[in-house]
Coordinates of C-alpha atoms in Angstrom, one line a residue:
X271 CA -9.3 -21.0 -21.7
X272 CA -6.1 -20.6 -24.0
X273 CA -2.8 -19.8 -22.9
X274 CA -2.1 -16.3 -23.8
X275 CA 1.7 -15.9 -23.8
X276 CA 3.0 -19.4 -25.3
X277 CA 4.3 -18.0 -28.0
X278 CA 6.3 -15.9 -26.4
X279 CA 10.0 -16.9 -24.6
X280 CA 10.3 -16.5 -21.1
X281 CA 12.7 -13.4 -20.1
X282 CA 15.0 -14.2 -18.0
X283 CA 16.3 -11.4 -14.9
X284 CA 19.9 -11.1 -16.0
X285 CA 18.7 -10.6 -19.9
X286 CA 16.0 -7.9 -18.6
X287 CA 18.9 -6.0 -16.8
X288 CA 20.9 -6.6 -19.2
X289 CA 18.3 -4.6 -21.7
X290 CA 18.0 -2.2 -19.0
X291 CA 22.1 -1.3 -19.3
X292 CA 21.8 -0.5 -22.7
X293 CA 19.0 1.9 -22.4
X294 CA 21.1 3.4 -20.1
X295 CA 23.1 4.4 -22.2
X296 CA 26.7 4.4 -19.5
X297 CA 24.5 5.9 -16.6
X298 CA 25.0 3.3 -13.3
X299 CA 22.5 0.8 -13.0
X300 CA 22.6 1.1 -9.1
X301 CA 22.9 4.8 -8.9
X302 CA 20.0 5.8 -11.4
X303 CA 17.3 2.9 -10.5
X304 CA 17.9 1.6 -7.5
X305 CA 16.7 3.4 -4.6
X306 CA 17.1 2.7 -0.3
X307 CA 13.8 3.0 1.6
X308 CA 13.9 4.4 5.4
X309 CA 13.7 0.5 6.3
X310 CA 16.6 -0.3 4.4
X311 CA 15.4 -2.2 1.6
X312 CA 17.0 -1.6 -1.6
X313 CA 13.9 -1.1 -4.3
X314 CA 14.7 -2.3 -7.8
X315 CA 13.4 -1.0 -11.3
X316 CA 11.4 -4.9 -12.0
X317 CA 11.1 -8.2 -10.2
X318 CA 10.5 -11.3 -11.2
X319 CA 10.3 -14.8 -9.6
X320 CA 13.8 -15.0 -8.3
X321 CA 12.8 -12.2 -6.4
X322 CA 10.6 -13.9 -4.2
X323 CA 12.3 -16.8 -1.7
X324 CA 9.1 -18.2 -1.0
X325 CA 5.1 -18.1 -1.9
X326 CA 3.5 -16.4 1.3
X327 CA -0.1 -17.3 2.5
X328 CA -2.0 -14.4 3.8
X329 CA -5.5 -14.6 3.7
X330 CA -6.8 -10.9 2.8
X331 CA -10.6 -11.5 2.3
X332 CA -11.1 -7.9 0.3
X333 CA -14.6 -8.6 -0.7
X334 CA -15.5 -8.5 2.6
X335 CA -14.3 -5.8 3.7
X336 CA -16.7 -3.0 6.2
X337 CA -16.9 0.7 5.3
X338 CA -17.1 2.5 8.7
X339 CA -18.0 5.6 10.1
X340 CA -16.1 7.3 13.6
X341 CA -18.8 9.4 15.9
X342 CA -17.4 11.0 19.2
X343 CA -20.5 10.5 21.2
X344 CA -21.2 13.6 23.8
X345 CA -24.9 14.2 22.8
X346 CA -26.7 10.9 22.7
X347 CA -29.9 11.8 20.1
X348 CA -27.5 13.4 17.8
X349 CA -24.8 9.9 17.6
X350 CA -28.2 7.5 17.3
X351 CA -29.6 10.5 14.6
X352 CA -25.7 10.7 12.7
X353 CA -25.2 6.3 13.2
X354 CA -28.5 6.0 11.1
X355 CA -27.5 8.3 8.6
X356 CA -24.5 6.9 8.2
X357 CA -25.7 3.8 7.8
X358 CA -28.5 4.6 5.1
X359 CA -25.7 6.4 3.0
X360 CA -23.4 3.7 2.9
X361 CA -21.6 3.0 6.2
X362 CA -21.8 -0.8 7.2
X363 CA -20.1 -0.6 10.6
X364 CA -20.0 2.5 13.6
X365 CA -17.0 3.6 15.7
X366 CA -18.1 5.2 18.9
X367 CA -15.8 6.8 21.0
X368 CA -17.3 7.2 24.5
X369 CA -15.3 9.2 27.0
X370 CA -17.0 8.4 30.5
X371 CA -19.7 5.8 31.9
X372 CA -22.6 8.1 31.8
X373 CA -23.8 7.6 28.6
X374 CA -26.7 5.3 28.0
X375 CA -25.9 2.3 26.3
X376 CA -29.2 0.9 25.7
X377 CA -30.3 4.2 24.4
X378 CA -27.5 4.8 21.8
X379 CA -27.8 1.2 20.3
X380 CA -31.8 0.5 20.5
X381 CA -32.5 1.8 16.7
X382 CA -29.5 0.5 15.7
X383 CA -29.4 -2.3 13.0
X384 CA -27.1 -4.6 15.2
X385 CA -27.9 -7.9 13.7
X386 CA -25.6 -7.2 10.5
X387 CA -23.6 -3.9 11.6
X388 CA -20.6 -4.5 13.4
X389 CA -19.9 -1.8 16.3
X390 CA -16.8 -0.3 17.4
X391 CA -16.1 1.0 20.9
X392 CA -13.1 3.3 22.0
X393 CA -13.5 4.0 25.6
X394 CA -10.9 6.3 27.4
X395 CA -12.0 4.0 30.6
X396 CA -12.0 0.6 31.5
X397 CA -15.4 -0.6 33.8
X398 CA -16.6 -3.9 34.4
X399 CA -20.2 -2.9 34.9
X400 CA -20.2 -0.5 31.8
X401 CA -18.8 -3.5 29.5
X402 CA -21.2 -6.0 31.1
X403 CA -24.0 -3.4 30.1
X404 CA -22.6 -4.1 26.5
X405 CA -22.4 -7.9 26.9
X406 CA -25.7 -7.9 27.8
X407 CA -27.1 -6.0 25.0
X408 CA -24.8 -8.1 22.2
X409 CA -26.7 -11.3 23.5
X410 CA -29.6 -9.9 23.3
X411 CA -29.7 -8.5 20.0
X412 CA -27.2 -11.1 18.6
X413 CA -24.7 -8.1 17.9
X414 CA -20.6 -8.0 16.8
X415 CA -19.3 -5.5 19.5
X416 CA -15.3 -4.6 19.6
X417 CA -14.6 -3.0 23.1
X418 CA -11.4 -2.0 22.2
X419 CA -9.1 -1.8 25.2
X420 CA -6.0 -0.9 25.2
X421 CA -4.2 -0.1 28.4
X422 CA -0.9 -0.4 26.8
X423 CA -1.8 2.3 24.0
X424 CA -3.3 4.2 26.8
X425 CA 0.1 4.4 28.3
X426 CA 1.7 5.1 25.3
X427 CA -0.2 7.8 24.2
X428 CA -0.8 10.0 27.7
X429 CA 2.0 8.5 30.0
X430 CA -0.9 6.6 32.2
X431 CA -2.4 3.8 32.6
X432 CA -6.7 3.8 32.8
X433 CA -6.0 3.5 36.7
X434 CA -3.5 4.2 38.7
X435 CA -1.9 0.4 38.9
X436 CA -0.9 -1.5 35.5
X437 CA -1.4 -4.6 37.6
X438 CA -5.5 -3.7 37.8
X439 CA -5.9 -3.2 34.4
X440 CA -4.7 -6.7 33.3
X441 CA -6.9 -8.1 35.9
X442 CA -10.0 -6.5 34.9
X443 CA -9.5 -7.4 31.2
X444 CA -8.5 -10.8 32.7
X445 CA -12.5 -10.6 34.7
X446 CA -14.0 -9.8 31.6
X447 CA -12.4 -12.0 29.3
X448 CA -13.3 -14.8 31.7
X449 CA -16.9 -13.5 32.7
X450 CA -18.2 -13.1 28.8
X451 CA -17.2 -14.4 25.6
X452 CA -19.6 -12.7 23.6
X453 CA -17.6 -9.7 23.1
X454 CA -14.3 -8.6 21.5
X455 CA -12.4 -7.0 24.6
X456 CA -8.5 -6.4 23.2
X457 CA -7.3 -3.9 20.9
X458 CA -3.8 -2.5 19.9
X459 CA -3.2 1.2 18.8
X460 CA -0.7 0.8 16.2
X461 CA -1.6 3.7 14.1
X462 CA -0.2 5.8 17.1
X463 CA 3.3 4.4 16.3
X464 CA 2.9 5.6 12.5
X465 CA 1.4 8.6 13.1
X466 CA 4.1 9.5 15.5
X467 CA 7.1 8.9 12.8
X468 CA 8.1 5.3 12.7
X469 CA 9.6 3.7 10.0
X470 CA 7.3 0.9 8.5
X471 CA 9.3 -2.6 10.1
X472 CA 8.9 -0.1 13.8
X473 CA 5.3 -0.1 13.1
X474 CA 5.2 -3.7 12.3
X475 CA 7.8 -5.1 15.2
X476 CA 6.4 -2.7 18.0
X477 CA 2.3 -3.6 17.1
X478 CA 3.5 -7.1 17.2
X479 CA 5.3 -6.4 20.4
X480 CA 2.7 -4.5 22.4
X481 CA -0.1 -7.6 21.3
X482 CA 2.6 -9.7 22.5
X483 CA 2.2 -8.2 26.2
X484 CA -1.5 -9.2 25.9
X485 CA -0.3 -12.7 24.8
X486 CA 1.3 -13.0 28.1
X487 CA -1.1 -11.6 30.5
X488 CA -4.4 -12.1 29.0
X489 CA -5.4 -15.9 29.3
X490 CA -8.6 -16.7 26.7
X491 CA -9.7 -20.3 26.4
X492 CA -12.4 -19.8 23.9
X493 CA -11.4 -17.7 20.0
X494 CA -10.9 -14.7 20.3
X495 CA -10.6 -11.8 18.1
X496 CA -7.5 -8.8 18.8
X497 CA -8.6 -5.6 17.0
X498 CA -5.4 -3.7 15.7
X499 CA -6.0 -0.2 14.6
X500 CA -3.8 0.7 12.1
X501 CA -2.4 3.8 10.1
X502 CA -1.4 4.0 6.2
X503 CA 0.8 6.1 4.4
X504 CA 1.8 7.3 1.1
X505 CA 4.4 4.6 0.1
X506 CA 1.4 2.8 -1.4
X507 CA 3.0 -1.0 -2.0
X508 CA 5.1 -0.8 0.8
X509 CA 1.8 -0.2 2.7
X510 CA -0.2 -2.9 0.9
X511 CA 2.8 -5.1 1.9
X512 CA 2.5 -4.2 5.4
X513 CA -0.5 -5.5 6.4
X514 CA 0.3 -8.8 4.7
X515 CA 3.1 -8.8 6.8
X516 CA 1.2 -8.1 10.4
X517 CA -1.3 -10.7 9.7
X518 CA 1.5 -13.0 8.3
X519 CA 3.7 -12.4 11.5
X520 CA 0.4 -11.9 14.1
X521 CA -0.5 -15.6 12.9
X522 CA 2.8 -17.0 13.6
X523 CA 3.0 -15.7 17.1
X524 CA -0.6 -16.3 18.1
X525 CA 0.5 -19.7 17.1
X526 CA 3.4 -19.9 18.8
X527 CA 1.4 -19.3 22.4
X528 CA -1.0 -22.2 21.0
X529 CA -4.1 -19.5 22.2
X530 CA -7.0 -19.1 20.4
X531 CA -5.9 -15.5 19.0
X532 CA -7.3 -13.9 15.6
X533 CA -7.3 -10.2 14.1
X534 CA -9.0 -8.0 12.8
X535 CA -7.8 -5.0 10.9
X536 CA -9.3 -1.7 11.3
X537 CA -7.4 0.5 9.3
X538 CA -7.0 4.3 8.6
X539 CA -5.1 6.7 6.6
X540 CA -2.2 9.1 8.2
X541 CA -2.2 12.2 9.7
X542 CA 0.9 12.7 9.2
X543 CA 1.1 13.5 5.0
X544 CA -2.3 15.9 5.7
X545 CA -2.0 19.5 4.6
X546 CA -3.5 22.8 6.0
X547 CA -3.2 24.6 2.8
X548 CA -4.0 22.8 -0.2
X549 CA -6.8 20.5 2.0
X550 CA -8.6 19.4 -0.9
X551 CA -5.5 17.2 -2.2
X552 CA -5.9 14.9 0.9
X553 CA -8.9 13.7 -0.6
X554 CA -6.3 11.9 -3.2
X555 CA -4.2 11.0 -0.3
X556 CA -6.4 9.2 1.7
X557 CA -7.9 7.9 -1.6
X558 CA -4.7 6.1 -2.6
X559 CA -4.3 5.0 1.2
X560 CA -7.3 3.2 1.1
X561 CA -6.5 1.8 -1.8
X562 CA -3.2 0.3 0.0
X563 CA -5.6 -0.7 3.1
X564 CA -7.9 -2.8 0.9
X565 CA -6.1 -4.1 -1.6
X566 CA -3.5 -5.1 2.3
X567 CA -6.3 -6.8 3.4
X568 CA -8.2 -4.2 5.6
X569 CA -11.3 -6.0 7.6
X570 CA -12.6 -2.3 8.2
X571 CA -11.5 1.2 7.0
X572 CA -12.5 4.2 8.4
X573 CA -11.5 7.1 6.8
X574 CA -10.3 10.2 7.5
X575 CA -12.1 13.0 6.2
X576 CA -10.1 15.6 4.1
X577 CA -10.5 18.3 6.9
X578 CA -10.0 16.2 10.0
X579 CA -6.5 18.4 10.6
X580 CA -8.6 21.4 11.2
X581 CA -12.0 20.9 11.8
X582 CA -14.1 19.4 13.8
X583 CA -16.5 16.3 12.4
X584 CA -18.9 17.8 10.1
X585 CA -21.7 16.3 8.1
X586 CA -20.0 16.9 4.9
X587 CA -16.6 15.7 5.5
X588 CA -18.3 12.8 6.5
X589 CA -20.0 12.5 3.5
X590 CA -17.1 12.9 1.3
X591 CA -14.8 10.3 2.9
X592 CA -17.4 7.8 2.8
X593 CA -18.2 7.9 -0.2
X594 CA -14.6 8.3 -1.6
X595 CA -14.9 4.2 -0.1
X596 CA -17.9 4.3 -1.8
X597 CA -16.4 4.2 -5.2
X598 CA -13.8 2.0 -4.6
X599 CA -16.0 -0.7 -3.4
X600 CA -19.2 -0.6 -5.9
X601 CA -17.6 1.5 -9.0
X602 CA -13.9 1.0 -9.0
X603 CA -14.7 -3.2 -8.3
X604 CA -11.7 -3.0 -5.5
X605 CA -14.4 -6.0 -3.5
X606 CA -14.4 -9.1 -6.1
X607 CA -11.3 -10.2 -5.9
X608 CA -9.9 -11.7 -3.0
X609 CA -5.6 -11.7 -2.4
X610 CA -5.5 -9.8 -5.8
X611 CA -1.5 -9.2 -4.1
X612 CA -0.8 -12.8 -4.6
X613 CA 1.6 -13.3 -7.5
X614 CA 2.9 -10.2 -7.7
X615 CA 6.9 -10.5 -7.2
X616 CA 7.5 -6.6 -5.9
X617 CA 4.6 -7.1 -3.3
X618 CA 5.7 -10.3 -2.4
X619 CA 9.4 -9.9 -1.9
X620 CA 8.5 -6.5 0.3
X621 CA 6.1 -8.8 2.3
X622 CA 8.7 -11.1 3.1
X623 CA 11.4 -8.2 3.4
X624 CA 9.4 -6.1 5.8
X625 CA 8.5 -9.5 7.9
X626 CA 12.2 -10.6 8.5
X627 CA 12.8 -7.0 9.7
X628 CA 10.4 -6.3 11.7
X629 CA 10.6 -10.4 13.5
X630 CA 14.3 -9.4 14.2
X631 CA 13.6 -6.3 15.6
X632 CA 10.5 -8.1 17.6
X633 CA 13.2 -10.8 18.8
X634 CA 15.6 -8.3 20.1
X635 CA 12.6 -6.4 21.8
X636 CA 11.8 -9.6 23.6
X637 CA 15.4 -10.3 24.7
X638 CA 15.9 -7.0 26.6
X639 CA 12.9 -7.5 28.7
X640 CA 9.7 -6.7 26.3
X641 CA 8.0 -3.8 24.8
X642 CA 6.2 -2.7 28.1
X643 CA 10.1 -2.3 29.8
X644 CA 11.1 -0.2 26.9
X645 CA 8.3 1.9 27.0
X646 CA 8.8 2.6 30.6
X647 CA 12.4 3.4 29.7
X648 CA 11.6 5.8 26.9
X649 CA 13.5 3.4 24.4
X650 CA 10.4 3.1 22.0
X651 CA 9.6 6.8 22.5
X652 CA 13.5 7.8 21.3
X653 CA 14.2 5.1 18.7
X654 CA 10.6 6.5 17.1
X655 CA 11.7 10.2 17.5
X656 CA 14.8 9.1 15.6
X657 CA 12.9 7.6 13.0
X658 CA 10.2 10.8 12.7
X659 CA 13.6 13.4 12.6
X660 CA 15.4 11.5 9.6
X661 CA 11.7 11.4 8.1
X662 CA 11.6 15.5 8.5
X663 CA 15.2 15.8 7.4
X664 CA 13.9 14.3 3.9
X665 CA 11.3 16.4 4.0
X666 CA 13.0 19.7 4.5
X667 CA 15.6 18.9 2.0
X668 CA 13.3 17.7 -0.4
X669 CA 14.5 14.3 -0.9
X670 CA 11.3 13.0 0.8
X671 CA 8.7 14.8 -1.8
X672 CA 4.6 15.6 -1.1
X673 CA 3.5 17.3 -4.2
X674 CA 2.1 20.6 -3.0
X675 CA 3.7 20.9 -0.1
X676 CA 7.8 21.0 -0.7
X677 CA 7.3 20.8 -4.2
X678 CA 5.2 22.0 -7.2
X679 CA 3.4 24.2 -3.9
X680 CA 1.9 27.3 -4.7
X681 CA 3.3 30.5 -2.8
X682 CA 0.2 32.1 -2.6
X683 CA -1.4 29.4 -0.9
X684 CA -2.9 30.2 2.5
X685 CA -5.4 28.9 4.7
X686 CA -8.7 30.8 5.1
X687 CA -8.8 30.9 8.5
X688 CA -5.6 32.3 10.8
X689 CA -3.1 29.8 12.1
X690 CA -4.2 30.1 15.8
X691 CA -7.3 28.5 14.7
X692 CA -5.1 24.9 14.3
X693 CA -3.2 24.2 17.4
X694 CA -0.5 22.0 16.3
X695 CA 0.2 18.5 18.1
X696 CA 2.3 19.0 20.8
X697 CA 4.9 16.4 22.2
X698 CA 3.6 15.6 25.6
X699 CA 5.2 13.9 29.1
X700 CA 8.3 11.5 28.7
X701 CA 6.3 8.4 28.1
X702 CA 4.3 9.8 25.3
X703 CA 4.6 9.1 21.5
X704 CA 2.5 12.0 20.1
X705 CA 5.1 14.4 17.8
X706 CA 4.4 17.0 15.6
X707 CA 3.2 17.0 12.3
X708 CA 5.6 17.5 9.8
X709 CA 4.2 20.8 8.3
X710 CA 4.8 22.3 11.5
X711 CA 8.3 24.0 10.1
X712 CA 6.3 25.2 7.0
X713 CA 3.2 26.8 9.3
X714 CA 5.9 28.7 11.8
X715 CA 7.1 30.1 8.4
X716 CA 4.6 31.3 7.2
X717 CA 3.1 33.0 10.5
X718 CA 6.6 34.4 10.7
X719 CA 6.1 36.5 7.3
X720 CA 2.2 36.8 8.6
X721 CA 3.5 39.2 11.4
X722 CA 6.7 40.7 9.6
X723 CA 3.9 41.7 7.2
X724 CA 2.0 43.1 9.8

């Protein structure tokens, strides 16, 4: 090995600004290049190694990370007959979502490859018997089974908890925890905070938060793994540099109770850029947001098929998103490098940025009684509506820009089906976090024309 650049003299930051003022040619340095974020960090034109206070250490294994598929399971045959097609065109992990204790367990996972396929569960119920039914079959079979509860997510998505008394459903967690190691029991719903509007150090500070309530209630003796299912956006460094910052942060704190706490990030792209006109460009959306959830350090990534706003799940939609990760991992090479973010002074100095903000934010959340008191009082649910109006302010004024949508769109452009066909998300009861998407201005225009038209 030769050094490459020896010949060359280092640059300093002042002289590289410096260069950058005379190319300017009179224009402000601050006004033209430097621009403020919606978490109030000032991004510069170049970094360099004064940029960056410190080296941070986050581990973000990408080579290993599992390309999964979601199935909502209502027919039995069909989930076992769509897992093992998923699985023998690509997939390397399954997300079930089961909605009520009468489906068969045994049934759904006998054909299943469990030995090397991680399986995801998310139950809209909590049941000791049901979840025992799963221990069982994950000693058998020597399988890695995430159960996924979240009580607190269930709260802050429908206003309830899984039964009627929040004390009941620490317990049982507490019961199962204690009764059976062999499966992963905890999860936290971040991407609800994200897809709901807030700003990426909310997302980072209330995830943190809301595991932090399971830090205090759930005691574990043995490791144990926290799955946090999380949402990416467009801002694709910024993104990349916020799961460097939850696992960074999630490290600390699990530390800090001295518990036997890891993650795992599960990670998916928004909802919340997705068109209903041009669909096909959210196949580069969610393309470049994987690309931020691997190269972030993503244990798992589902994603979201282009025509998830609109349709239901389909065999080729499927196909398409899979194999979207498909490239990245076996033609694009995004798997043989691990931390490839390490050493780069932009990513770094967000990390760090993003993490102060979002600890300080945590703090104060913790002062005034924790995040479970301010959900309860509607303060998360108002200081993310905040957050998701200043968001569609940018939007409708086009300072915030998605190509084909507020800019470079094409008038023309209509769906092929009618509107009534797409129910828009609705903001539910007091205690919910759900808002609606931000085309929602754009489709009530356009049905507005529809019917003066008509």
């Amino acid at each position: 090995m030769k050094p490459l650049f020896t010949n060359f003299d280092p640059v300093s930051a002042k002289q590289w600004k410096q260069k950058i003022q005379f190319e300017l040619k009179g224009a402000d340095y601050n006004e033209t290049l430097i621009w403020n974020s919606p978490e109030d960090i000032k991004v510069k034109p170049f970094y360099d190694k004064e940029d960056v206070k410190e080296v941070i250490s986050v581990n973000t294994p990408e080579s290993e990370f599992k390309i999964c598929q979601n199935i909502f399971v209502h027919d039995v045959n069909k989930s076992i007959e769509r897992a093992l097609d998923s699985l023998n065109r690509g997939a390397e992990s399954i997300r079930f979502t089961i909605e009520d204790e009468t489906i068969d367990l045994e049934k759904l996972l006998e054909k299943l490859p469990l030995d090397n396929t991680p399986i995801f569960f998310h139950f809209n119920f909590i049941s000791i018997d049901f979840t025992q039914k799963l221990a069982t079959i994950a000693k058998t079979k020597n399988a890695t089974i995430y159960c996924n509860f979240d009580p607190i997510g269930q709260l802050a998505k429908e206003g309830n908890w899984f039964t009627t008394n929040e004390k009941d459903n620490f317990e049982t967690i507490n019961q199962l925890v204690q009764k059976d190691n062999s499966l992963s029991l905890i999860s936290v719903n971040s991407a609800l905070y994200q897809n709901a509007g807030a700003t990426i150090v909310q997302q980072i500070a209330y995830t943190l938060a809301h595991a932090n309530e399971y830090f205090n209630r759930i005691e574990v003796t043995t490791p144990h793994t926290m799955v946090l299912n999380i949402a990416v956006g467009t801002n694709y460094f910024f993104e990349i540099a916020k799961l460097r910052a939850i696992r960074l942060l999630f490290n600390t704190i699990a530390a800090a109770y001295n518990q036997n706490w890891n993650c795992h990030l599960v990670v998916s792209p928004t909802k919340r850029n997705k068109t209903l006109y041009d669909y096909n460009v959210n196949m580069l959306r969610t393309t470049t947001e994987c690309m931020s959830a691997i190269l972030g350090g993503a244990d798992t990534i589902a994603n979201l098929p282009y025509d998830a706003l609109y349709h239901k799940d389909n065999e080729f939609g499927d196909r398409i998103a899979r194999n979207q990760l498909l490239i990245l991992k076996n033609e694009s090479y995004f798997d043989k490098v691990n931390n490839p973010s390490d050493g780069s002074y932009y990513i770094e100095s967000l990390t760090q940025q993003l993490a102060d903000k979002a600890l300080t934010l945590f703090k104060d959340i913790e002062a005034n009684g924790g995040f479970l008191k301010q959900l309860n009082e509607g303060i998360i649910k108002r200081k993310i509506q905040e957050s998701a109006d200043k968001e569609q302010d940018l939007f409708d004024t086009g300072k915030e820009i998605l190509l084909g949508t507020n800019k470079h769109a094409n008038k023309d452009d209509r769906m092929k089906h009618d509107l009534e066909l797409f129910p828009f998300v609705k903001i539910k009861p007091r205690k919910t976090l759900i808002t609606p998407i931000i085309e929602k201005r754009l489709a009530e225009k356009i049905e507005q024309e529809r019917l003066e038209k008509e």
